[in-house]
PDB file of C-alpha atoms in Angstrom:
ATOM      1  CA  MET A   1      45.197 106.612  61.260  1.00  0.00           C
ATOM      2  CA  ASN A   2      42.723 103.733  60.981  1.00  0.00           C
ATOM      3  CA  LEU A   3      39.513 105.633  61.664  1.00  0.00           C
ATOM      4  CA  GLU A   4      37.214 102.693  60.846  1.00  0.00           C
ATOM      5  CA  GLU A   5      38.937 100.568  63.479  1.00  0.00           C
ATOM      6  CA  TYR A   6      38.694 103.339  66.071  1.00  0.00           C
ATOM      7  CA  LYS A   7      34.977 103.804  65.277  1.00  0.00           C
ATOM      8  CA  LYS A   8      34.363 100.194  66.337  1.00  0.00           C
ATOM      9  CA  ASN A   9      35.838 100.866  69.773  1.00  0.00           C
ATOM     10  CA  HIS A  10      33.241 102.539  72.011  1.00  0.00           C
ATOM     11  CA  LYS A  11      36.014 104.386  73.862  1.00  0.00           C
ATOM     12  CA  THR A  12      37.439 106.005  70.717  1.00  0.00           C
ATOM     13  CA  ALA A  13      34.373 106.143  68.426  1.00  0.00           C
ATOM     14  CA  TYR A  14      33.472 109.746  69.320  1.00  0.00           C
ATOM     15  CA  LEU A  15      37.079 110.917  68.822  1.00  0.00           C
ATOM     16  CA  ALA A  16      37.331 109.095  65.494  1.00  0.00           C
ATOM     17  CA  GLU A  17      34.166 110.818  64.242  1.00  0.00           C
ATOM     18  CA  MET A  18      35.508 114.179  65.444  1.00  0.00           C
ATOM     19  CA  TYR A  19      38.793 113.525  63.625  1.00  0.00           C
ATOM     20  CA  GLU A  20      36.888 112.608  60.458  1.00  0.00           C
ATOM     21  CA  LYS A  21      34.975 115.919  60.615  1.00  0.00           C
ATOM     22  CA  LEU A  22      38.255 117.823  61.066  1.00  0.00           C
ATOM     23  CA  LEU A  23      39.645 116.119  57.965  1.00  0.00           C
ATOM     24  CA  LYS A  24      36.582 117.176  55.962  1.00  0.00           C
ATOM     25  CA  ASP A  25      36.842 120.765  57.226  1.00  0.00           C
ATOM     26  CA  GLU A  26      40.544 120.795  56.356  1.00  0.00           C
ATOM     27  CA  ALA A  27      39.862 119.393  52.889  1.00  0.00           C
ATOM     28  CA  GLY A  28      37.175 122.041  52.340  1.00  0.00           C
ATOM     29  CA  LEU A  29      39.539 124.889  53.254  1.00  0.00           C
ATOM     30  CA  LEU A  30      42.328 123.522  51.039  1.00  0.00           C
ATOM     31  CA  ALA A  31      39.869 123.195  48.140  1.00  0.00           C
ATOM     32  CA  MET A  32      38.759 126.797  48.678  1.00  0.00           C
ATOM     33  CA  ILE A  33      42.382 128.002  48.665  1.00  0.00           C
ATOM     34  CA  GLU A  34      43.109 126.045  45.495  1.00  0.00           C
ATOM     35  CA  LYS A  35      40.094 127.619  43.826  1.00  0.00           C
ATOM     36  CA  ASP A  36      40.930 131.121  45.075  1.00  0.00           C
ATOM     37  CA  PRO A  37      44.571 131.594  46.236  1.00  0.00           C
ATOM     38  CA  LEU A  38      43.675 135.012  47.612  1.00  0.00           C
ATOM     39  CA  MET A  39      41.758 133.255  50.389  1.00  0.00           C
ATOM     40  CA  LYS A  40      44.934 131.580  51.715  1.00  0.00           C
ATOM     41  CA  ASP A  41      45.756 134.234  54.328  1.00  0.00           C
ATOM     42  CA  MET A  42      42.161 134.305  55.534  1.00  0.00           C
ATOM     43  CA  ALA A  43      42.007 130.504  55.862  1.00  0.00           C
ATOM     44  CA  GLN A  44      45.449 130.103  57.457  1.00  0.00           C
ATOM     45  CA  ALA A  45      44.261 130.659  61.025  1.00  0.00           C
ATOM     46  CA  ASP A  46      41.500 128.059  60.550  1.00  0.00           C
ATOM     47  CA  LEU A  47      43.992 125.561  59.103  1.00  0.00           C
ATOM     48  CA  GLU A  48      46.314 126.036  62.083  1.00  0.00           C
ATOM     49  CA  SER A  49      43.412 125.541  64.480  1.00  0.00           C
ATOM     50  CA  ILE A  50      42.353 122.336  62.693  1.00  0.00           C
ATOM     51  CA  LYS A  51      45.943 121.078  62.767  1.00  0.00           C
ATOM     52  CA  GLU A  52      46.108 121.633  66.521  1.00  0.00           C
ATOM     53  CA  GLN A  53      42.732 119.944  67.080  1.00  0.00           C
ATOM     54  CA  LYS A  54      43.837 116.953  64.991  1.00  0.00           C
ATOM     55  CA  LYS A  55      46.989 116.608  67.070  1.00  0.00           C
ATOM     56  CA  ASN A  56      45.019 116.762  70.335  1.00  0.00           C
ATOM     57  CA  THR A  57      42.536 114.170  69.063  1.00  0.00           C
ATOM     58  CA  GLU A  58      45.350 111.859  67.927  1.00  0.00           C
ATOM     59  CA  ASP A  59      46.968 112.157  71.352  1.00  0.00           C
ATOM     60  CA  GLN A  60      43.689 111.318  73.121  1.00  0.00           C
ATOM     61  CA  ILE A  61      43.146 108.251  70.939  1.00  0.00           C
ATOM     62  CA  LYS A  62      46.742 107.136  71.500  1.00  0.00           C
ATOM     63  CA  THR A  63      46.336 107.489  75.278  1.00  0.00           C
ATOM     64  CA  ILE A  64      43.156 105.378  75.252  1.00  0.00           C
ATOM     65  CA  ILE A  65      44.727 102.653  73.082  1.00  0.00           C
ATOM     66  CA  GLU A  66      47.833 102.484  75.288  1.00  0.00           C
ATOM     67  CA  SER A  67      45.600 102.269  78.362  1.00  0.00           C
ATOM     68  CA  GLU A  68      43.715  99.360  76.787  1.00  0.00           C
ATOM     69  CA  LYS A  69      46.988  97.574  76.023  1.00  0.00           C
ATOM     70  CA  GLU A  70      48.021  97.979  79.658  1.00  0.00           C
ATOM     71  CA  GLU A  71      44.638  96.600  80.767  1.00  0.00           C
ATOM     72  CA  GLU A  72      45.203  93.594  78.484  1.00  0.00           C
ATOM     73  CA  GLU A  73      48.657  92.937  79.937  1.00  0.00           C
ATOM     74  CA  LYS A  74      47.659  93.704  83.523  1.00  0.00           C
ATOM     75  CA  PRO A  75      43.950  92.990  83.950  1.00  0.00           C
ATOM     76  CA  ALA A  76      42.377  94.612  86.994  1.00  0.00           C
ATOM     77  CA  GLU A  77      40.238  91.581  87.860  1.00  0.00           C
ATOM     78  CA  LEU A  78      40.819  87.858  88.177  1.00  0.00           C
ATOM     79  CA  ILE A  79      39.014  84.702  89.169  1.00  0.00           C
ATOM     80  CA  LEU A  80      40.781  82.471  91.698  1.00  0.00           C
ATOM     81  CA  GLU A  81      39.508  78.911  91.841  1.00  0.00           C
ATOM     82  CA  VAL A  82      40.718  76.060  94.071  1.00  0.00           C
ATOM     83  CA  ARG A  83      39.485  72.494  93.547  1.00  0.00           C
ATOM     84  CA  ALA A  84      40.301  69.378  95.572  1.00  0.00           C
ATOM     85  CA  GLY A  85      42.225  66.705  93.687  1.00  0.00           C
ATOM     86  CA  ALA A  86      43.437  63.276  94.784  1.00  0.00           C
ATOM     87  CA  GLY A  87      43.215  62.427  98.445  1.00  0.00           C
ATOM     88  CA  GLY A  88      39.545  62.356  99.435  1.00  0.00           C
ATOM     89  CA  THR A  89      38.663  64.277 102.590  1.00  0.00           C
ATOM     90  CA  GLU A  90      42.280  65.383 103.086  1.00  0.00           C
ATOM     91  CA  ALA A  91      42.253  66.954  99.603  1.00  0.00           C
ATOM     92  CA  ASP A  92      39.065  68.850 100.496  1.00  0.00           C
ATOM     93  CA  ILE A  93      40.698  70.142 103.689  1.00  0.00           C
ATOM     94  CA  PHE A  94      43.854  71.185 101.809  1.00  0.00           C
ATOM     95  CA  ALA A  95      41.848  72.976  99.108  1.00  0.00           C
ATOM     96  CA  GLY A  96      40.070  74.922 101.841  1.00  0.00           C
ATOM     97  CA  GLU A  97      43.398  75.858 103.449  1.00  0.00           C
ATOM     98  CA  LEU A  98      44.779  77.126 100.140  1.00  0.00           C
ATOM     99  CA  LEU A  99      41.673  79.185  99.421  1.00  0.00           C
ATOM    100  CA  ALA A 100      41.862  80.703 102.915  1.00  0.00           C
ATOM    101  CA  MET A 101      45.581  81.452 102.386  1.00  0.00           C
ATOM    102  CA  TYR A 102      44.905  83.344  99.167  1.00  0.00           C
ATOM    103  CA  ARG A 103      41.972  85.178 100.693  1.00  0.00           C
ATOM    104  CA  ARG A 104      44.072  86.343 103.663  1.00  0.00           C
ATOM    105  CA  TYR A 105      46.856  87.382 101.306  1.00  0.00           C
ATOM    106  CA  ALA A 106      44.384  89.421  99.233  1.00  0.00           C
ATOM    107  CA  GLU A 107      42.931  91.009 102.365  1.00  0.00           C
ATOM    108  CA  MET A 108      46.402  92.012 103.597  1.00  0.00           C
ATOM    109  CA  LYS A 109      47.043  93.608 100.204  1.00  0.00           C
ATOM    110  CA  GLY A 110      43.801  95.546 100.434  1.00  0.00           C
ATOM    111  CA  TRP A 111      42.357  93.977  97.302  1.00  0.00           C
ATOM    112  CA  ASN A 112      38.615  93.818  96.711  1.00  0.00           C
ATOM    113  CA  ILE A 113      37.299  90.254  97.170  1.00  0.00           C
ATOM    114  CA  LYS A 114      33.958  88.792  96.123  1.00  0.00           C
ATOM    115  CA  VAL A 115      33.087  85.137  96.735  1.00  0.00           C
ATOM    116  CA  ILE A 116      31.373  83.474  93.755  1.00  0.00           C
ATOM    117  CA  GLU A 117      31.089  79.907  95.019  1.00  0.00           C
ATOM    118  CA  GLU A 118      31.577  79.268  98.726  1.00  0.00           C
ATOM    119  CA  GLY A 119      34.678  77.214  99.443  1.00  0.00           C
ATOM    120  CA  ALA A 120      35.894  77.200  95.838  1.00  0.00           C
ATOM    121  CA  THR A 121      35.865  80.409  93.809  1.00  0.00           C
ATOM    122  CA  MET A 122      36.356  84.110  94.378  1.00  0.00           C
ATOM    123  CA  GLU A 123      36.797  87.216  92.266  1.00  0.00           C
ATOM    124  CA  ILE A 124      39.630  89.605  93.141  1.00  0.00           C
ATOM    125  CA  LYS A 125      39.782  93.177  91.873  1.00  0.00           C
ATOM    126  CA  SER A 126      43.095  95.046  91.855  1.00  0.00           C
ATOM    127  CA  LYS A 127      45.590  96.127  89.220  1.00  0.00           C
ATOM    128  CA  ASP A 128      48.317  94.330  91.167  1.00  0.00           C
ATOM    129  CA  ALA A 129      46.533  91.038  91.822  1.00  0.00           C
ATOM    130  CA  TYR A 130      47.030  89.241  88.507  1.00  0.00           C
ATOM    131  CA  GLU A 131      50.730  90.049  88.291  1.00  0.00           C
ATOM    132  CA  ALA A 132      51.214  88.695  91.815  1.00  0.00           C
ATOM    133  CA  LEU A 133      49.101  85.550  91.528  1.00  0.00           C
ATOM    134  CA  ARG A 134      49.298  84.543  87.864  1.00  0.00           C
ATOM    135  CA  TYR A 135      51.935  81.852  88.474  1.00  0.00           C
ATOM    136  CA  GLU A 136      49.944  80.135  91.233  1.00  0.00           C
ATOM    137  CA  THR A 137      48.053  78.137  88.609  1.00  0.00           C
ATOM    138  CA  GLY A 138      48.794  74.433  88.837  1.00  0.00           C
ATOM    139  CA  VAL A 139      48.682  71.420  91.145  1.00  0.00           C
ATOM    140  CA  HIS A 140      49.662  71.987  94.774  1.00  0.00           C
ATOM    141  CA  ARG A 141      50.270  68.927  96.951  1.00  0.00           C
ATOM    142  CA  VAL A 142      50.465  68.429 100.693  1.00  0.00           C
ATOM    143  CA  GLN A 143      52.294  65.687 102.566  1.00  0.00           C
ATOM    144  CA  ARG A 144      51.225  65.132 106.171  1.00  0.00           C
ATOM    145  CA  VAL A 145      49.768  62.669 108.661  1.00  0.00           C
ATOM    146  CA  PRO A 146      45.980  63.103 108.706  1.00  0.00           C
ATOM    147  CA  ALA A 147      44.272  63.495 112.074  1.00  0.00           C
ATOM    148  CA  THR A 148      42.422  60.225 111.448  1.00  0.00           C
ATOM    149  CA  GLU A 149      45.601  58.260 110.625  1.00  0.00           C
ATOM    150  CA  LYS A 150      46.274  55.890 113.554  1.00  0.00           C
ATOM    151  CA  MET A 151      49.489  54.366 112.164  1.00  0.00           C
ATOM    152  CA  GLY A 152      51.250  57.697 111.654  1.00  0.00           C
ATOM    153  CA  ARG A 153      51.582  57.244 107.899  1.00  0.00           C
ATOM    154  CA  VAL A 154      52.185  60.259 105.690  1.00  0.00           C
ATOM    155  CA  HIS A 155      49.481  60.858 103.117  1.00  0.00           C
ATOM    156  CA  THR A 156      49.796  62.919  99.938  1.00  0.00           C
ATOM    157  CA  SER A 157      46.820  64.956  98.745  1.00  0.00           C
ATOM    158  CA  THR A 158      46.465  67.500  95.969  1.00  0.00           C
ATOM    159  CA  ALA A 159      44.465  70.576  95.020  1.00  0.00           C
ATOM    160  CA  SER A 160      44.327  72.414  91.721  1.00  0.00           C
ATOM    161  CA  VAL A 161      44.602  76.218  91.653  1.00  0.00           C
ATOM    162  CA  SER A 162      43.455  78.289  88.676  1.00  0.00           C
ATOM    163  CA  ILE A 163      44.161  82.000  88.264  1.00  0.00           C
ATOM    164  CA  MET A 164      42.025  83.362  85.428  1.00  0.00           C
ATOM    165  CA  PRO A 165      42.198  87.016  84.332  1.00  0.00           C
ATOM    166  CA  VAL A 166      38.932  88.805  83.644  1.00  0.00           C
ATOM    167  CA  ARG A 167      39.707  90.755  80.490  1.00  0.00           C
ATOM    168  CA  LYS A 168      37.743  93.675  79.081  1.00  0.00           C
ATOM    169  CA  LYS A 169      38.085  92.173  75.613  1.00  0.00           C
ATOM    170  CA  VAL A 170      37.869  88.504  74.700  1.00  0.00           C
ATOM    171  CA  LYS A 171      38.684  86.971  71.329  1.00  0.00           C
ATOM    172  CA  PHE A 172      35.538  84.869  71.161  1.00  0.00           C
ATOM    173  CA  GLU A 173      31.798  85.107  71.601  1.00  0.00           C
ATOM    174  CA  ILE A 174      29.630  82.769  73.638  1.00  0.00           C
ATOM    175  CA  ASN A 175      26.548  81.707  71.709  1.00  0.00           C
ATOM    176  CA  PRO A 176      23.525  81.708  74.057  1.00  0.00           C
ATOM    177  CA  ALA A 177      22.352  78.536  72.287  1.00  0.00           C
ATOM    178  CA  ASP A 178      25.497  76.784  73.557  1.00  0.00           C
ATOM    179  CA  LEU A 179      24.557  77.403  77.191  1.00  0.00           C
ATOM    180  CA  GLU A 180      22.514  75.227  79.499  1.00  0.00           C
ATOM    181  CA  MET A 181      21.360  76.725  82.778  1.00  0.00           C
ATOM    182  CA  GLU A 182      20.324  74.951  85.966  1.00  0.00           C
ATOM    183  CA  PHE A 183      18.961  76.408  89.202  1.00  0.00           C
ATOM    184  CA  SER A 184      19.192  74.984  92.705  1.00  0.00           C
ATOM    185  CA  ARG A 185      19.131  75.992  96.356  1.00  0.00           C
ATOM    186  CA  ALA A 186      22.400  77.548  97.416  1.00  0.00           C
ATOM    187  CA  GLY A 187      22.693  75.608 100.685  1.00  0.00           C
ATOM    188  CA  GLY A 188      25.091  76.438 103.496  1.00  0.00           C
ATOM    189  CA  LYS A 189      25.007  79.576 105.621  1.00  0.00           C
ATOM    190  CA  GLY A 190      23.178  82.737 104.727  1.00  0.00           C
ATOM    191  CA  GLY A 191      19.765  82.791 106.368  1.00  0.00           C
ATOM    192  CA  GLN A 192      16.307  81.493 105.450  1.00  0.00           C
ATOM    193  CA  ASN A 193      16.437  82.726 101.845  1.00  0.00           C
ATOM    194  CA  VAL A 194      19.358  80.425 101.049  1.00  0.00           C
ATOM    195  CA  ASN A 195      17.414  77.217 101.610  1.00  0.00           C
ATOM    196  CA  LYS A 196      13.966  78.288 100.380  1.00  0.00           C
ATOM    197  CA  VAL A 197      14.829  79.957  97.063  1.00  0.00           C
ATOM    198  CA  GLU A 198      16.577  78.322  94.108  1.00  0.00           C
ATOM    199  CA  SER A 199      19.065  81.163  93.703  1.00  0.00           C
ATOM    200  CA  ALA A 200      22.210  79.127  92.886  1.00  0.00           C
ATOM    201  CA  VAL A 201      23.031  79.025  89.181  1.00  0.00           C
ATOM    202  CA  ARG A 202      24.977  76.386  87.257  1.00  0.00           C
ATOM    203  CA  LEU A 203      26.013  77.180  83.681  1.00  0.00           C
ATOM    204  CA  ILE A 204      27.151  74.477  81.265  1.00  0.00           C
ATOM    205  CA  HIS A 205      28.975  75.362  78.044  1.00  0.00           C
ATOM    206  CA  LYS A 206      27.860  72.475  75.826  1.00  0.00           C
ATOM    207  CA  PRO A 207      30.647  72.619  73.174  1.00  0.00           C
ATOM    208  CA  THR A 208      33.430  72.251  75.784  1.00  0.00           C
ATOM    209  CA  GLY A 209      31.549  70.612  78.637  1.00  0.00           C
ATOM    210  CA  LEU A 210      32.774  73.313  81.032  1.00  0.00           C
ATOM    211  CA  ALA A 211      30.442  73.865  83.978  1.00  0.00           C
ATOM    212  CA  VAL A 212      30.540  76.692  86.514  1.00  0.00           C
ATOM    213  CA  ARG A 213      28.463  77.469  89.572  1.00  0.00           C
ATOM    214  CA  ALA A 214      27.641  80.689  91.428  1.00  0.00           C
ATOM    215  CA  THR A 215      25.957  80.396  94.814  1.00  0.00           C
ATOM    216  CA  VAL A 216      26.666  83.398  97.007  1.00  0.00           C
ATOM    217  CA  GLU A 217      24.334  86.093  95.664  1.00  0.00           C
ATOM    218  CA  ARG A 218      20.730  86.128  96.901  1.00  0.00           C
ATOM    219  CA  SER A 219      19.081  86.297  93.454  1.00  0.00           C
ATOM    220  CA  GLN A 220      19.208  84.147  90.334  1.00  0.00           C
ATOM    221  CA  GLY A 221      20.012  87.188  88.215  1.00  0.00           C
ATOM    222  CA  ALA A 222      23.071  88.160  90.249  1.00  0.00           C
ATOM    223  CA  ASN A 223      24.330  84.573  90.386  1.00  0.00           C
ATOM    224  CA  ARG A 224      23.738  84.187  86.643  1.00  0.00           C
ATOM    225  CA  GLU A 225      25.873  87.279  86.011  1.00  0.00           C
ATOM    226  CA  ALA A 226      28.629  85.985  88.310  1.00  0.00           C
ATOM    227  CA  ALA A 227      28.513  82.551  86.649  1.00  0.00           C
ATOM    228  CA  MET A 228      28.808  84.162  83.221  1.00  0.00           C
ATOM    229  CA  ILE A 229      31.910  86.104  84.312  1.00  0.00           C
ATOM    230  CA  LEU A 230      33.420  82.881  85.641  1.00  0.00           C
ATOM    231  CA  LEU A 231      32.562  80.879  82.514  1.00  0.00           C
ATOM    232  CA  THR A 232      34.032  83.544  80.212  1.00  0.00           C
ATOM    233  CA  ALA A 233      37.233  83.631  82.292  1.00  0.00           C
ATOM    234  CA  ARG A 234      37.530  79.834  82.231  1.00  0.00           C
ATOM    235  CA  LEU A 235      37.019  79.660  78.457  1.00  0.00           C
ATOM    236  CA  ALA A 236      39.598  82.422  77.927  1.00  0.00           C
ATOM    237  CA  ALA A 237      42.041  80.630  80.252  1.00  0.00           C
ATOM    238  CA  LEU A 238      41.505  77.411  78.283  1.00  0.00           C
ATOM    239  CA  GLU A 239      42.408  79.208  75.059  1.00  0.00           C
ATOM    240  CA  GLU A 240      45.476  80.844  76.641  1.00  0.00           C
ATOM    241  CA  GLU A 241      46.573  77.475  78.016  1.00  0.00           C
ATOM    242  CA  LYS A 242      46.392  75.949  74.529  1.00  0.00           C
ATOM    243  CA  GLU A 243      48.389  78.828  73.078  1.00  0.00           C
ATOM    244  CA  ALA A 244      51.021  78.628  75.820  1.00  0.00           C
ATOM    245  CA  LYS A 245      51.580  74.914  75.186  1.00  0.00           C
ATOM    246  CA  LYS A 246      52.663  75.719  71.639  1.00  0.00           C
ATOM    247  CA  PHE A 247      55.717  77.507  73.008  1.00  0.00           C
ATOM    248  CA  THR A 248      56.820  75.146  75.773  1.00  0.00           C
ATOM    249  CA  ALA A 249      60.030  74.215  73.919  1.00  0.00           C
ATOM    250  CA  ASP A 250      61.559  77.536  74.966  1.00  0.00           C
ATOM    251  CA  ARG A 251      61.274  77.485  78.741  1.00  0.00           C
ATOM    252  CA  LYS A 252      64.046  79.926  79.691  1.00  0.00           C
ATOM    253  CA  GLY A 253      62.792  82.524  82.124  1.00  0.00           C
ATOM    254  CA  GLN A 254      59.416  80.827  82.340  1.00  0.00           C
ATOM    255  CA  VAL A 255      57.749  79.347  85.394  1.00  0.00           C
ATOM    256  CA  GLY A 256      55.215  77.183  83.636  1.00  0.00           C
ATOM    257  CA  THR A 257      52.584  77.244  80.948  1.00  0.00           C
ATOM    258  CA  GLY A 258      49.564  78.055  83.073  1.00  0.00           C
ATOM    259  CA  ASP A 259      48.517  74.420  82.754  1.00  0.00           C
ATOM    260  CA  ARG A 260      46.347  73.373  85.717  1.00  0.00           C
ATOM    261  CA  SER A 261      47.735  69.821  85.492  1.00  0.00           C
ATOM    262  CA  GLU A 262      51.328  70.949  86.106  1.00  0.00           C
ATOM    263  CA  LYS A 263      52.612  70.066  89.599  1.00  0.00           C
ATOM    264  CA  ILE A 264      54.156  73.266  90.910  1.00  0.00           C
ATOM    265  CA  ARG A 265      54.490  73.127  94.703  1.00  0.00           C
ATOM    266  CA  THR A 266      54.722  70.723  97.646  1.00  0.00           C
ATOM    267  CA  TYR A 267      53.767  71.535 101.238  1.00  0.00           C
ATOM    268  CA  ASN A 268      55.564  69.071 103.551  1.00  0.00           C
ATOM    269  CA  VAL A 269      54.053  69.543 106.990  1.00  0.00           C
ATOM    270  CA  LEU A 270      56.334  67.183 108.942  1.00  0.00           C
ATOM    271  CA  GLN A 271      59.441  68.996 107.703  1.00  0.00           C
ATOM    272  CA  ASP A 272      57.777  72.444 107.830  1.00  0.00           C
ATOM    273  CA  ARG A 273      58.854  72.950 104.240  1.00  0.00           C
ATOM    274  CA  ILE A 274      57.250  74.441 101.142  1.00  0.00           C
ATOM    275  CA  THR A 275      59.061  73.745  97.870  1.00  0.00           C
ATOM    276  CA  ASP A 276      58.323  75.327  94.506  1.00  0.00           C
ATOM    277  CA  HIS A 277      59.508  72.773  91.934  1.00  0.00           C
ATOM    278  CA  ARG A 278      59.695  75.222  89.034  1.00  0.00           C
ATOM    279  CA  ILE A 279      62.238  77.549  90.603  1.00  0.00           C
ATOM    280  CA  LYS A 280      63.827  74.991  92.958  1.00  0.00           C
ATOM    281  CA  ARG A 281      63.289  77.134  96.055  1.00  0.00           C
ATOM    282  CA  THR A 282      62.257  76.047  99.549  1.00  0.00           C
ATOM    283  CA  TRP A 283      60.725  77.995 102.443  1.00  0.00           C
ATOM    284  CA  HIS A 284      60.049  77.110 106.075  1.00  0.00           C
ATOM    285  CA  ASN A 285      57.588  78.603 108.567  1.00  0.00           C
ATOM    286  CA  MET A 286      54.656  77.042 106.730  1.00  0.00           C
ATOM    287  CA  GLU A 287      52.117  78.144 109.323  1.00  0.00           C
ATOM    288  CA  LYS A 288      52.910  81.789 108.645  1.00  0.00           C
ATOM    289  CA  ILE A 289      52.783  81.343 104.862  1.00  0.00           C
ATOM    290  CA  LEU A 290      49.427  79.534 105.064  1.00  0.00           C
ATOM    291  CA  ALA A 291      48.243  82.468 107.178  1.00  0.00           C
ATOM    292  CA  GLY A 292      48.633  84.641 104.095  1.00  0.00           C
ATOM    293  CA  TYR A 293      52.277  85.766 104.187  1.00  0.00           C
ATOM    294  CA  LEU A 294      52.929  84.771 100.580  1.00  0.00           C
ATOM    295  CA  ASP A 295      55.208  87.637  99.585  1.00  0.00           C
ATOM    296  CA  PRO A 296      58.510  85.667  99.860  1.00  0.00           C
ATOM    297  CA  ILE A 297      57.224  83.042  97.414  1.00  0.00           C
ATOM    298  CA  ILE A 298      55.534  85.528  95.079  1.00  0.00           C
ATOM    299  CA  GLU A 299      58.639  87.733  94.921  1.00  0.00           C
ATOM    300  CA  ALA A 300      60.975  84.767  94.294  1.00  0.00           C
ATOM    301  CA  ILE A 301      58.827  83.634  91.367  1.00  0.00           C
ATOM    302  CA  GLN A 302      58.710  87.148  89.926  1.00  0.00           C
ATOM    303  CA  ASP A 303      62.517  87.406  90.209  1.00  0.00           C
ATOM    304  CA  TYR A 304      62.878  84.083  88.409  1.00  0.00           C
ATOM    305  CA  LYS A 305      60.524  85.281  85.696  1.00  0.00           C
ATOM    306  CA  LYS A 306      62.770  88.314  85.136  1.00  0.00           C
ATOM    307  CA  THR A 307      66.150  86.547  85.293  1.00  0.00           C
ATOM    308  CA  GLY A 308      65.436  82.937  84.357  1.00  0.00           C
ATOM    309  CA  ILE A 309      67.816  81.891  87.143  1.00  0.00           C
ATOM    310  CA  ALA A 310      66.636  79.268  89.632  1.00  0.00           C
ATOM    311  CA  GLY A 311      68.318  78.366  92.902  1.00  0.00           C
ATOM    312  CA  ASN A 312      68.395  76.020  95.860  1.00  0.00           C
ATOM    313  CA  GLU A 313      68.077  78.693  98.490  1.00  0.00           C
ATOM    314  CA  GLU A 314      65.897  78.303 101.536  1.00  0.00           C
ATOM    315  CA  GLY A 315      63.776  80.939 103.234  1.00  0.00           C
ATOM    316  CA  ASP A 316      61.816  81.135 106.447  1.00  0.00           C
ATOM    317  CA  GLY A 317      58.733  82.941 105.238  1.00  0.00           C
ATOM    318  CA  GLU A 318      59.770  86.188 106.878  1.00  0.00           C
TER     319      GLU A 318
END
């Protein structure tokens, strides 16, 4: 048992110290018996008690470590971010529709939702959320005739979705000296405080150039904390994306690398058709799916992840 390693973990430190004390007590009793064999019978009960306590402590440490591994594989929090891509105003509209779709889906699932930046970013808390949404990362595109299009031409617009797990442990540290912080008025709805107080926070990570913004909370401190959570998640996602790209040669049973530049899905409004290009599946009843009924798509992707078998089947969103 690596006691030094367990001492570094705040969840197991107390148990590791207890185990260390039990080892010392055990060693003391064995030394006493070696010095005076007649004491063996007297010390036997104490040795059995120490043995039982050691076993219980080992079991508790094992349970905590296994729980942490499960948390690492299935984080209980995630950041969902949707950004408009190519397509101007239509891309902005589409990004808003996607964000609303995911929010309604989360609400139907009973997940805890917290908006970080209005119209762009939200935090979702649930043990089931990351497993369900992790493969939504990538470029989504919509094909439709905009309301302002007089000639009836179909336009294509895009939006980028990022699903970033919020992990209890990260493999890097953010140096405060690498951060630049800006404050501004939040803007938008929310009462008089929103426009009079510079509560919105923008964090820039100078080494990578990553910038995040938190606007919803009413104080700088709360928005700074939310922005820090978002920045940490984005940096971790960037690292995971780099790692995933190293293994793209073996794509069997995979549905992508988590790369935000990968085109994953097309929403064709005229044909009432949603197609996921990774698993070669198509669904109709787009209005219902955009209203949050994502389960058919989510379940098809999860099945593909398990089997590695794609198909050309069509569904209706039911």
